[in-house]
Amino acid sequence: MIAKIGSGKSTAGLIRYLFDTKKAKDHTDPHLVASWDGFAPDPGRADDFDATKLRLVADLDLRVKQARRLGRAPERHVWHCSVRAAPGDRHLTDAEWADIAHRIVAATGIAPQGDPDGCRWVAVRHADDHIHIAATKVRGDLRTARHWNDYLTADKELAAIEKEYGLKRVVRGDRTAAQRPTRAETEKARRAGKTKTSREHLRTTVRQLVSIATSPEEFLHLLDGVEGVLVDVQRFPSGDVRGYKVAVERDTNAAGEPVWFSGAKLAPDLSYPKIRERLTGVEATPVTEPGRRRGPSPWHQATAAAERILHHLDHGDEAAAQAHIAAFGEAIDVLPLLAPGHLRRQLQQAATAFERATRSRIRAQQDQAHALRGAVRALRTAPVTGDGSGLAMFLDLAVLVVIATARWHQARRHDQQVAAAHQALVHLQAAYQQAAAEPLAALAQRRPPARTVERHAQRILMIVPEHAQQVLDDPAWPALAAALTEAETAGHDPELLLQHAARQRTLDDAHSTAMTLTWRVQRLAARQSPSDRARAAQARTWVTPRPAHSGQTRPSPSPPGPADPTRHR
């Protein structure tokens, strides 16, 4: 169920609309289902409709007129709340709607339960799936009703009603969602032949610029250079930036002036103070590390940084976890700017959907995510080249992060964020499948000899026994075998490498365990090959002694059996 609440100046005008059956064709059999005292005149059930309607308006306005004589009546004295059942819900009876109306006016402060001075109100039903509650805001003691936060209190009551009545549980927000385009904006975009409103276009543009900027100053500089976008920066008398607003060129109002949107009007986290908080102290991670002849791939760095999000979601405090989710959203925002053309549509849809999952009522501790933001900024100098394995590697991890994000929000009952994460997941998985096809095929073509594949299969059976059959049956198994072979050729111990890859994070959420292990092995193998001393240290660090089994320090691997790993050609 959803509630929509508004106010007005004319009781007669609202009652006229609620009982109208001529102009409003969907109004059928309008009648009262409840009222403040249970005895209000009902025009829908009276022989003289017009006279009864006038009596109803007069009764509702009685206290308003009394307060007006004392100069105490509010100008907008009408309170209007529509309550609509979700599509697919059963048709409620008049008695059930009456109970719901009583609960809503009590919860919102219009007519608190047991208060003899509560406001006068009526509930009108003129369709099967909803009612309208019309009230006047003057109480019996001629004070104005205290109905602050009435939308939130009504929404909370409706959530309880859904549960008690066995109705569909509607996804609810926490007032951190970006403002939706108005109907006028949508119609204006449609007439202009555009698929997005100016508000939506500007929101996407600003979010992408935030995802690549390394400072508030650079953000404003980048914004000023966007073609087709007007920018107005507001400053304090001291010269410091106070805020900004943007408009789409040639999008004007009736007076011919640009239609401006402040950052906060685009989204709560796009106000200038919020952007400044996120970008202060952020630097792009240097590509070349001291003492290295060749720096690691920025895609590897970004993947390693994003992988730590999973730890923060599982074990970090809420403020740090929220900051890392927001920073990861910036990584998703930047992907459409870097990816090949055939992936951009899915990645942009993923970014648009995930945007809602990046905000909640939990205040983010933004300085906790500077390392991730720095790694994300480094990607802007690393467009997807070659076979695209870097992007595929990052997307594989991104899928796991989005799943973990949905789980984190779900534990805190952030319904809208959970729905947004699930929606983003669909697009990310589709993009990943396309991005991974070419690099995996290239790896599979470098398939090692059957004897080498057999040795790798024995390692899989020994190191990840719970996933072994799934890995060996996976079409991506030849690519994993090739990655292990290339790592061994580069001087790595494939057994230690595979142990490290398997223990980095759980594999339970992976769509393809073989693919996930392939990217992890490749990323670990891209590091400089270890010396003998370093390899011995790795062995002590990575290998966890297994419990004794039949007198052995570890169980002997079983042969592959029917799942012959050499069958994939």
Coordinates of C-alpha atoms in Angstrom, one line a residue:
M1 CA 0.0 0.0 0.0
I2 CA 1.1 3.5 -0.7
A3 CA -0.1 6.8 0.7
K4 CA 0.0 10.2 -1.1
I5 CA -0.6 13.3 1.1
G6 CA -1.3 16.9 0.1
S7 CA -3.0 20.0 1.3
G8 CA -5.4 22.6 -0.2
K9 CA -7.6 25.6 0.4
S10 CA -11.0 24.4 -0.6
T11 CA -12.9 21.7 1.2
A12 CA -15.8 22.0 -1.3
G13 CA -13.5 21.5 -4.3
L14 CA -12.0 18.3 -2.9
I15 CA -15.4 16.8 -2.0
R16 CA -16.7 17.8 -5.4
Y17 CA -13.8 15.8 -7.0
L18 CA -14.2 12.8 -4.8
F19 CA -17.9 12.4 -5.6
D20 CA -17.7 13.3 -9.3
T21 CA -18.6 10.5 -11.7
K22 CA -18.9 12.5 -14.9
K23 CA -15.4 14.0 -15.5
A24 CA -13.6 11.3 -13.6
K25 CA -14.6 8.1 -15.5
D26 CA -12.8 5.8 -13.1
H27 CA -15.0 7.0 -10.2
T28 CA -17.7 4.4 -9.6
D29 CA -20.2 4.3 -6.8
P30 CA -18.5 7.0 -4.6
H31 CA -19.5 6.7 -0.9
L32 CA -18.3 7.1 2.6
V33 CA -16.7 4.2 4.4
A34 CA -15.8 6.1 7.6
S35 CA -15.9 9.5 9.2
W36 CA -14.8 11.3 12.3
D37 CA -17.9 10.3 14.3
G38 CA -19.5 7.7 12.1
F39 CA -22.6 9.9 11.4
A40 CA -21.3 12.2 8.6
P41 CA -23.9 12.8 5.8
D42 CA -23.0 10.6 2.8
P43 CA -23.9 12.2 -0.6
G44 CA -23.3 8.9 -2.3
R45 CA -26.1 7.2 -0.4
A46 CA -28.6 10.2 -0.1
D47 CA -31.6 10.9 -2.2
D48 CA -30.7 14.6 -2.6
F49 CA -27.1 14.4 -3.7
D50 CA -26.4 18.2 -4.0
A51 CA -28.0 19.1 -0.7
T52 CA -26.2 16.3 1.2
K53 CA -22.9 17.3 -0.3
L54 CA -23.3 20.9 0.9
R55 CA -24.2 19.6 4.4
L56 CA -21.0 17.5 4.4
V57 CA -18.8 20.4 3.4
A58 CA -20.4 22.6 6.0
D59 CA -19.9 20.0 8.7
L60 CA -16.2 19.5 7.8
D61 CA -15.6 23.3 7.7
L62 CA -17.4 24.1 11.0
R63 CA -14.3 24.4 13.1
V64 CA -12.4 26.2 10.3
K65 CA -15.0 28.9 10.2
Q66 CA -14.9 29.2 14.0
A67 CA -11.1 29.5 14.0
R68 CA -11.2 32.0 11.1
R69 CA -13.3 34.3 13.1
L70 CA -10.6 34.3 15.7
G71 CA -7.9 34.7 13.1
R72 CA -6.4 31.3 13.8
A73 CA -7.3 29.2 10.8
P74 CA -4.5 28.1 8.5
E75 CA -4.7 29.3 4.9
R76 CA -4.3 25.7 3.5
H77 CA -6.8 24.1 5.9
V78 CA -7.5 20.9 3.8
W79 CA -5.6 17.7 4.4
H80 CA -5.9 15.1 1.7
C81 CA -4.5 11.5 1.8
S82 CA -5.1 8.9 -0.8
V83 CA -4.3 5.2 0.2
R84 CA -3.9 2.8 -2.7
A85 CA -3.6 -1.0 -2.5
A86 CA -0.8 -2.6 -4.6
P87 CA -1.6 -4.2 -7.9
G88 CA -2.6 -7.9 -7.3
D89 CA -3.9 -7.3 -3.8
R90 CA -7.3 -8.7 -3.0
H91 CA -10.3 -6.3 -3.0
L92 CA -10.8 -5.0 0.5
T93 CA -14.2 -4.6 2.0
D94 CA -15.7 -1.3 3.1
A95 CA -15.2 -2.3 6.7
E96 CA -11.5 -3.1 6.1
W97 CA -11.0 0.3 4.4
A98 CA -12.7 2.0 7.3
D99 CA -10.3 0.4 9.7
I100 CA -7.4 1.5 7.6
A101 CA -8.7 5.1 7.4
H102 CA -9.1 5.2 11.2
R103 CA -5.5 4.0 11.7
I104 CA -4.1 6.5 9.2
V105 CA -5.7 9.6 10.7
A106 CA -4.6 8.4 14.2
A107 CA -1.0 7.7 13.1
T108 CA -0.6 11.0 11.3
G109 CA -2.0 13.2 14.1
I110 CA -5.1 14.3 12.3
A111 CA -7.4 12.5 14.7
P112 CA -5.3 10.7 17.4
Q113 CA -7.0 7.7 19.0
G114 CA -9.1 8.6 22.0
D115 CA -8.7 12.4 21.4
P116 CA -12.2 14.0 21.5
D117 CA -10.8 17.1 19.8
G118 CA -9.4 15.4 16.8
C119 CA -10.0 16.9 13.4
R120 CA -13.1 16.2 11.3
W121 CA -12.5 13.8 8.4
V122 CA -14.2 11.5 6.0
A123 CA -12.9 8.5 4.0
V124 CA -14.4 8.2 0.5
R125 CA -14.2 5.1 -1.7
H126 CA -14.9 5.6 -5.4
A127 CA -12.9 2.7 -6.8
D128 CA -12.0 -0.9 -5.7
D129 CA -8.3 -0.4 -5.0
H130 CA -8.1 2.9 -3.0
I131 CA -9.7 5.4 -0.7
H132 CA -9.3 9.2 -0.2
I133 CA -9.3 10.7 3.3
A134 CA -10.4 14.3 3.3
A135 CA -9.9 16.3 6.6
T136 CA -9.8 19.9 7.8
K137 CA -6.8 20.7 10.0
V138 CA -8.6 22.6 12.7
R139 CA -9.1 20.6 15.9
G140 CA -12.1 20.9 18.3
D141 CA -10.0 23.2 20.6
L142 CA -9.5 25.4 17.5
R143 CA -5.8 24.6 17.4
T144 CA -4.2 23.5 14.1
A145 CA -3.4 19.7 14.0
R146 CA 0.2 18.6 14.6
H147 CA 0.8 16.3 11.6
W148 CA 4.5 16.7 11.1
N149 CA 6.2 14.0 9.1
D150 CA 2.7 12.7 8.2
Y151 CA 4.0 10.9 5.2
L152 CA 6.5 8.9 7.2
T153 CA 4.1 8.0 10.0
A154 CA 1.4 7.0 7.4
D155 CA 3.9 4.9 5.6
K156 CA 5.0 3.1 8.8
E157 CA 1.4 2.4 9.6
L158 CA 0.7 1.0 6.1
A159 CA 3.7 -1.3 6.5
A160 CA 2.0 -2.8 9.6
I161 CA -1.3 -2.9 7.9
E162 CA 0.2 -4.9 5.0
K163 CA 1.6 -7.4 7.4
E164 CA -1.6 -7.8 9.4
Y165 CA -3.9 -8.0 6.3
G166 CA -1.6 -10.3 4.3
L167 CA -1.2 -7.8 1.5
K168 CA 1.8 -7.3 -0.8
R169 CA 4.8 -5.7 1.1
V170 CA 5.6 -2.6 -0.8
V171 CA 9.3 -1.6 -1.2
R172 CA 9.8 1.5 1.0
G173 CA 12.4 4.2 1.0
D174 CA 14.2 6.2 3.6
R175 CA 14.0 9.7 2.0
T176 CA 17.5 9.4 0.5
A177 CA 16.4 8.7 -3.1
A178 CA 17.0 11.2 -5.8
Q179 CA 14.0 13.2 -6.8
R180 CA 12.1 11.7 -9.8
P181 CA 11.4 13.8 -12.8
T182 CA 8.1 15.6 -12.6
R183 CA 5.3 14.8 -15.1
A184 CA 5.9 18.1 -16.8
E185 CA 9.6 17.3 -17.2
T186 CA 8.7 13.8 -18.6
E187 CA 6.2 15.3 -21.1
K188 CA 8.6 18.0 -22.2
A189 CA 11.3 15.4 -22.9
R190 CA 8.8 13.2 -24.8
R191 CA 7.8 16.2 -27.0
A192 CA 11.4 16.9 -27.7
G193 CA 12.0 13.3 -28.8
K194 CA 14.4 12.5 -25.9
T195 CA 14.5 9.4 -23.9
K196 CA 15.8 11.2 -20.8
T197 CA 14.7 14.3 -19.0
S198 CA 17.1 17.1 -18.4
R199 CA 17.2 16.2 -14.7
E200 CA 18.2 12.6 -15.5
H201 CA 20.8 13.6 -18.2
L202 CA 22.4 16.1 -15.8
R203 CA 22.4 13.6 -12.9
T204 CA 24.3 11.0 -15.0
T205 CA 26.8 13.6 -16.3
V206 CA 27.6 15.0 -12.8
R207 CA 28.0 11.5 -11.3
Q208 CA 30.4 10.5 -14.0
L209 CA 32.5 13.6 -13.5
V210 CA 32.6 13.0 -9.7
S211 CA 33.8 9.5 -10.5
I212 CA 36.9 10.7 -12.4
A213 CA 37.7 14.0 -10.5
T214 CA 40.5 13.9 -7.9
S215 CA 39.5 17.2 -6.2
P216 CA 36.5 19.5 -5.9
E217 CA 38.3 22.1 -8.0
E218 CA 38.9 19.5 -10.8
F219 CA 35.3 18.5 -10.7
L220 CA 34.2 22.1 -11.3
H221 CA 36.8 22.4 -14.1
L222 CA 35.6 19.3 -15.8
L223 CA 31.9 20.3 -15.4
D224 CA 32.6 23.7 -17.0
G225 CA 34.0 21.9 -20.1
V226 CA 31.0 19.6 -20.8
E227 CA 29.5 20.4 -24.1
G228 CA 25.8 21.3 -24.0
V229 CA 25.7 21.9 -20.3
L230 CA 25.5 25.4 -18.7
V231 CA 27.2 25.8 -15.3
D232 CA 26.7 28.5 -12.6
V233 CA 29.1 28.4 -9.6
Q234 CA 27.9 30.3 -6.5
R235 CA 30.5 31.7 -4.2
F236 CA 30.7 33.2 -0.7
P237 CA 31.9 36.8 -0.3
S238 CA 35.3 35.3 0.6
G239 CA 35.4 33.7 -2.8
D240 CA 35.0 30.2 -1.6
V241 CA 32.6 28.0 -3.5
R242 CA 29.2 27.8 -1.9
G243 CA 27.5 25.6 -4.5
Y244 CA 26.7 25.0 -8.2
K245 CA 23.8 24.6 -10.5
V246 CA 23.6 23.2 -14.0
A247 CA 21.2 23.4 -17.0
V248 CA 20.9 21.7 -20.3
E249 CA 21.6 24.2 -23.2
R250 CA 18.4 25.1 -25.0
D251 CA 16.2 23.7 -22.2
T252 CA 14.3 26.8 -21.1
N253 CA 11.1 27.7 -19.2
A254 CA 8.2 29.8 -20.4
A255 CA 10.2 33.0 -19.9
G256 CA 13.0 31.7 -22.1
E257 CA 15.4 31.3 -19.1
P258 CA 17.5 28.1 -18.6
V259 CA 15.9 25.5 -16.3
W260 CA 18.6 25.2 -13.6
F261 CA 19.1 22.3 -11.2
S262 CA 21.3 22.6 -8.1
G263 CA 23.4 19.5 -7.2
A264 CA 21.1 18.7 -4.3
K265 CA 18.1 18.7 -6.7
L266 CA 19.8 16.1 -8.9
A267 CA 20.6 13.7 -5.9
P268 CA 21.3 14.1 -2.2
D269 CA 24.9 13.2 -2.6
L270 CA 25.6 15.6 -5.5
S271 CA 25.4 18.8 -3.5
Y272 CA 28.7 20.6 -3.5
P273 CA 29.4 20.1 0.2
K274 CA 28.8 16.3 -0.3
I275 CA 31.1 16.2 -3.3
R276 CA 33.8 18.2 -1.5
E277 CA 33.6 15.8 1.4
R278 CA 34.1 12.8 -0.9
L279 CA 36.9 14.3 -3.1
T280 CA 39.0 16.0 -0.5
G281 CA 42.3 14.1 0.0
V282 CA 41.7 11.8 -3.0
E283 CA 44.6 11.1 -5.4
A284 CA 44.8 8.7 -8.2
T285 CA 46.9 5.6 -7.3
P286 CA 50.3 5.8 -9.0
V287 CA 50.6 3.2 -11.7
T288 CA 54.3 2.6 -11.1
E289 CA 55.3 1.5 -7.6
P290 CA 58.7 2.2 -6.2
G291 CA 61.3 -0.4 -7.0
R292 CA 59.3 -1.9 -9.9
R293 CA 60.4 -1.8 -13.5
R294 CA 56.8 -2.0 -14.6
G295 CA 53.8 -0.9 -12.6
P296 CA 50.8 -3.2 -12.0
S297 CA 47.8 -2.8 -14.2
P298 CA 45.3 -0.1 -13.0
W299 CA 42.6 -2.7 -13.5
H300 CA 44.4 -5.1 -11.2
Q301 CA 44.8 -2.3 -8.6
A302 CA 41.2 -1.3 -8.8
T303 CA 40.1 -5.0 -8.5
A304 CA 42.3 -5.5 -5.4
A305 CA 41.0 -2.3 -3.8
A306 CA 37.4 -3.2 -4.6
E307 CA 37.9 -6.7 -3.1
R308 CA 38.5 -5.1 0.3
I309 CA 34.9 -3.8 0.2
L310 CA 33.7 -7.3 1.0
H311 CA 35.7 -7.3 4.3
H312 CA 34.3 -3.9 5.3
L313 CA 30.7 -5.1 4.6
D314 CA 31.3 -8.2 6.7
H315 CA 33.4 -6.9 9.5
G316 CA 33.6 -3.1 9.3
D317 CA 31.5 -0.5 11.1
E318 CA 28.5 0.8 9.3
A319 CA 29.9 4.3 8.5
A320 CA 33.0 2.8 6.8
A321 CA 30.9 0.2 5.0
Q322 CA 28.5 2.9 3.6
A323 CA 31.6 4.9 2.5
H324 CA 32.9 2.0 0.5
I325 CA 29.6 1.3 -1.1
A326 CA 29.5 5.0 -2.2
A327 CA 33.0 4.8 -3.6
F328 CA 32.2 1.5 -5.4
G329 CA 29.3 3.3 -7.0
E330 CA 31.8 5.8 -8.4
A331 CA 33.7 2.8 -9.9
I332 CA 30.5 1.6 -11.6
D333 CA 29.8 5.2 -12.8
V334 CA 33.1 5.4 -14.6
L335 CA 32.9 2.1 -16.4
P336 CA 30.6 3.3 -19.3
L337 CA 33.3 6.0 -20.1
L338 CA 36.0 3.3 -20.4
A339 CA 34.4 0.2 -21.8
P340 CA 34.0 -0.8 -25.5
G341 CA 30.9 0.5 -27.2
H342 CA 29.0 -2.9 -27.1
L343 CA 29.2 -2.9 -23.3
R344 CA 28.3 0.7 -22.6
R345 CA 24.5 0.3 -22.6
Q346 CA 24.4 -2.5 -20.0
L347 CA 27.1 -0.7 -17.9
Q348 CA 25.2 2.6 -18.0
Q349 CA 22.0 0.8 -16.9
A350 CA 23.9 -0.9 -14.1
A351 CA 25.3 2.5 -13.0
T352 CA 21.8 4.1 -13.1
A353 CA 20.3 1.3 -11.1
F354 CA 23.1 1.0 -8.5
E355 CA 23.0 4.8 -7.8
R356 CA 20.1 4.2 -5.5
A357 CA 22.0 1.6 -3.5
T358 CA 24.9 4.0 -2.8
R359 CA 22.9 6.1 -0.2
S360 CA 21.1 5.3 3.0
R361 CA 20.3 7.0 6.3
I362 CA 23.7 5.8 7.6
R363 CA 26.2 8.7 7.3
A364 CA 29.3 7.5 5.4
Q365 CA 32.7 8.1 6.8
Q366 CA 34.2 9.1 3.5
D367 CA 37.8 9.3 4.5
Q368 CA 37.7 5.5 5.0
A369 CA 37.4 4.9 1.3
H370 CA 40.2 7.1 -0.1
A371 CA 42.3 4.2 -1.2
L372 CA 39.4 2.7 -3.3
R373 CA 38.7 6.1 -4.8
G374 CA 42.3 6.6 -5.7
A375 CA 42.4 3.2 -7.5
V376 CA 39.2 4.1 -9.3
R377 CA 40.7 7.4 -10.5
A378 CA 43.7 5.6 -11.9
L379 CA 41.3 3.8 -14.3
R380 CA 40.7 7.0 -16.2
T381 CA 44.2 6.7 -17.8
A382 CA 43.7 3.0 -18.5
P383 CA 41.0 2.5 -21.2
V384 CA 40.2 -1.1 -22.1
T385 CA 42.8 -2.4 -24.5
G386 CA 44.0 -5.8 -25.7
D387 CA 41.6 -8.7 -25.0
G388 CA 39.8 -6.8 -22.2
S389 CA 40.8 -9.2 -19.5
G390 CA 41.3 -6.3 -17.0
L391 CA 37.7 -5.1 -17.4
A392 CA 36.4 -8.7 -17.2
M393 CA 38.3 -9.3 -14.1
F394 CA 36.9 -6.2 -12.5
L395 CA 33.3 -7.0 -13.5
D396 CA 33.6 -10.5 -12.1
L397 CA 34.5 -9.0 -8.7
A398 CA 31.9 -6.2 -9.2
V399 CA 29.1 -8.9 -9.4
L400 CA 30.3 -10.3 -6.0
V401 CA 30.4 -6.8 -4.4
V402 CA 26.9 -6.0 -5.6
I403 CA 25.6 -9.3 -4.2
A404 CA 27.3 -8.5 -0.9
T405 CA 25.9 -4.9 -1.0
A406 CA 22.3 -6.2 -1.4
R407 CA 22.8 -8.5 1.5
W408 CA 24.2 -5.7 3.7
H409 CA 21.3 -3.4 2.9
Q410 CA 18.8 -6.3 3.4
A411 CA 20.1 -6.9 6.9
R412 CA 19.3 -3.2 7.7
R413 CA 15.9 -3.3 6.0
H414 CA 16.9 -0.8 3.3
D415 CA 14.2 -2.1 0.9
Q416 CA 14.8 0.4 -2.0
Q417 CA 18.6 -0.1 -1.9
V418 CA 18.1 -3.9 -2.0
A419 CA 15.9 -3.6 -5.1
A420 CA 18.3 -1.3 -6.8
A421 CA 21.3 -3.6 -6.2
H422 CA 19.3 -6.6 -7.6
Q423 CA 18.4 -4.5 -10.7
A424 CA 22.1 -3.4 -11.2
L425 CA 23.2 -7.0 -10.8
V426 CA 21.2 -8.1 -13.8
H427 CA 22.9 -5.6 -16.0
L428 CA 26.4 -6.2 -14.6
Q429 CA 26.1 -10.0 -15.1
A430 CA 25.0 -9.4 -18.7
A431 CA 28.0 -7.0 -19.3
Y432 CA 30.4 -9.5 -17.6
Q433 CA 29.3 -12.4 -19.8
Q434 CA 30.0 -10.3 -22.9
A435 CA 33.3 -8.9 -21.6
A436 CA 34.6 -12.2 -20.4
A437 CA 34.0 -14.2 -23.7
E438 CA 37.0 -12.9 -25.6
P439 CA 39.7 -13.1 -22.9
L440 CA 38.5 -16.6 -21.8
A441 CA 38.5 -17.9 -25.3
A442 CA 42.0 -16.5 -25.9
L443 CA 43.2 -18.3 -22.7
A444 CA 41.5 -21.6 -23.6
Q445 CA 43.3 -21.6 -27.0
R446 CA 46.6 -21.7 -25.0
R447 CA 45.5 -24.9 -23.3
P448 CA 48.4 -26.8 -21.9
P449 CA 49.1 -30.5 -22.6
A450 CA 46.8 -33.1 -21.1
R451 CA 49.3 -34.2 -18.5
T452 CA 49.7 -30.6 -17.2
V453 CA 45.9 -30.2 -17.1
E454 CA 45.7 -33.5 -15.1
R455 CA 48.1 -32.1 -12.5
H456 CA 46.1 -28.9 -12.2
A457 CA 42.9 -31.0 -11.8
Q458 CA 44.5 -32.8 -8.9
R459 CA 45.3 -29.4 -7.3
I460 CA 41.7 -28.3 -7.7
L461 CA 40.4 -31.5 -6.1
M462 CA 42.8 -31.1 -3.2
I463 CA 42.5 -27.3 -2.6
V464 CA 38.8 -26.6 -3.3
P465 CA 37.1 -30.0 -2.9
E466 CA 33.7 -28.4 -2.2
H467 CA 33.8 -26.7 -5.6
A468 CA 36.0 -29.1 -7.5
Q469 CA 33.3 -30.9 -9.6
Q470 CA 31.7 -27.6 -10.5
V471 CA 35.1 -26.2 -11.6
L472 CA 36.1 -29.3 -13.7
D473 CA 32.7 -29.3 -15.4
D474 CA 32.8 -25.6 -16.2
P475 CA 33.4 -24.5 -19.8
A476 CA 35.9 -22.0 -18.3
W477 CA 38.1 -24.8 -16.9
P478 CA 40.5 -24.9 -19.9
A479 CA 41.1 -21.1 -19.4
L480 CA 41.8 -21.7 -15.7
A481 CA 44.2 -24.5 -16.5
A482 CA 46.0 -22.2 -19.0
A483 CA 46.2 -19.4 -16.4
L484 CA 47.8 -21.8 -13.9
T485 CA 50.3 -23.0 -16.5
E486 CA 51.3 -19.5 -17.5
A487 CA 51.7 -18.5 -13.8
E488 CA 53.9 -21.6 -13.3
T489 CA 56.0 -20.7 -16.3
A490 CA 56.5 -17.2 -14.9
G491 CA 58.0 -18.7 -11.7
H492 CA 55.0 -19.0 -9.4
D493 CA 54.0 -22.1 -7.5
P494 CA 50.6 -22.9 -9.0
E495 CA 49.5 -24.8 -5.8
L496 CA 50.3 -21.9 -3.5
L497 CA 48.8 -19.5 -6.0
L498 CA 45.6 -21.5 -6.2
Q499 CA 45.4 -21.7 -2.4
H500 CA 45.7 -17.9 -2.2
A501 CA 43.1 -17.4 -4.9
A502 CA 40.7 -19.7 -3.2
R503 CA 41.1 -18.1 0.2
Q504 CA 40.8 -14.4 -0.9
R505 CA 37.1 -14.5 -0.6
T506 CA 34.2 -17.0 -0.5
L507 CA 33.4 -18.6 -3.8
D508 CA 29.8 -19.4 -2.8
D509 CA 28.4 -16.3 -4.6
A510 CA 30.4 -16.8 -7.8
H511 CA 28.3 -17.4 -10.9
S512 CA 31.2 -19.4 -12.3
T513 CA 33.8 -20.6 -9.8
A514 CA 36.2 -21.4 -12.6
M515 CA 36.0 -17.9 -14.1
T516 CA 36.5 -16.3 -10.7
L517 CA 39.5 -18.4 -9.9
T518 CA 40.9 -17.6 -13.4
W519 CA 40.9 -13.9 -12.8
R520 CA 42.3 -14.2 -9.3
V521 CA 45.1 -16.4 -10.5
Q522 CA 45.9 -14.0 -13.3
R523 CA 45.9 -11.0 -11.0
L524 CA 48.2 -12.7 -8.5
A525 CA 50.5 -14.0 -11.2
A526 CA 50.9 -10.5 -12.6
R527 CA 53.0 -9.7 -9.6
Q528 CA 56.7 -10.1 -9.8
S529 CA 57.6 -13.8 -9.5
P530 CA 58.8 -14.6 -6.0
S531 CA 62.3 -15.7 -5.0
D532 CA 62.9 -19.0 -3.4
R533 CA 62.9 -17.4 0.1
A534 CA 59.7 -15.5 -0.7
R535 CA 58.1 -18.7 -2.0
A536 CA 59.0 -20.5 1.3
A537 CA 57.4 -17.6 3.2
Q538 CA 54.3 -17.8 1.1
A539 CA 54.0 -21.5 1.8
R540 CA 54.1 -20.9 5.5
T541 CA 51.6 -18.1 5.2
W542 CA 49.1 -19.6 2.7
V543 CA 49.1 -23.2 3.6
T544 CA 46.9 -24.1 6.6
P545 CA 47.7 -27.5 8.0
R546 CA 44.8 -29.9 7.4
P547 CA 43.7 -32.2 10.2
A548 CA 45.4 -35.6 10.2
H549 CA 43.3 -38.1 8.2
S550 CA 44.1 -41.9 8.2
G551 CA 47.7 -41.2 9.3
Q552 CA 48.3 -38.6 6.6
T553 CA 48.8 -34.9 7.0
R554 CA 46.2 -34.3 4.2
P555 CA 43.9 -36.5 2.2
S556 CA 45.2 -38.0 -1.0
P557 CA 43.4 -36.5 -4.0
S558 CA 40.9 -38.6 -5.8
P559 CA 41.1 -39.1 -9.6
P560 CA 38.7 -37.0 -11.7
G561 CA 36.5 -39.9 -12.5
P562 CA 33.7 -39.2 -14.9
A563 CA 34.5 -35.4 -14.9
D564 CA 37.6 -35.9 -17.0
P565 CA 39.3 -32.5 -17.1
T566 CA 40.9 -33.3 -20.4
R567 CA 37.6 -33.6 -22.3
H568 CA 37.2 -29.9 -22.8
R569 CA 38.8 -29.1 -26.2

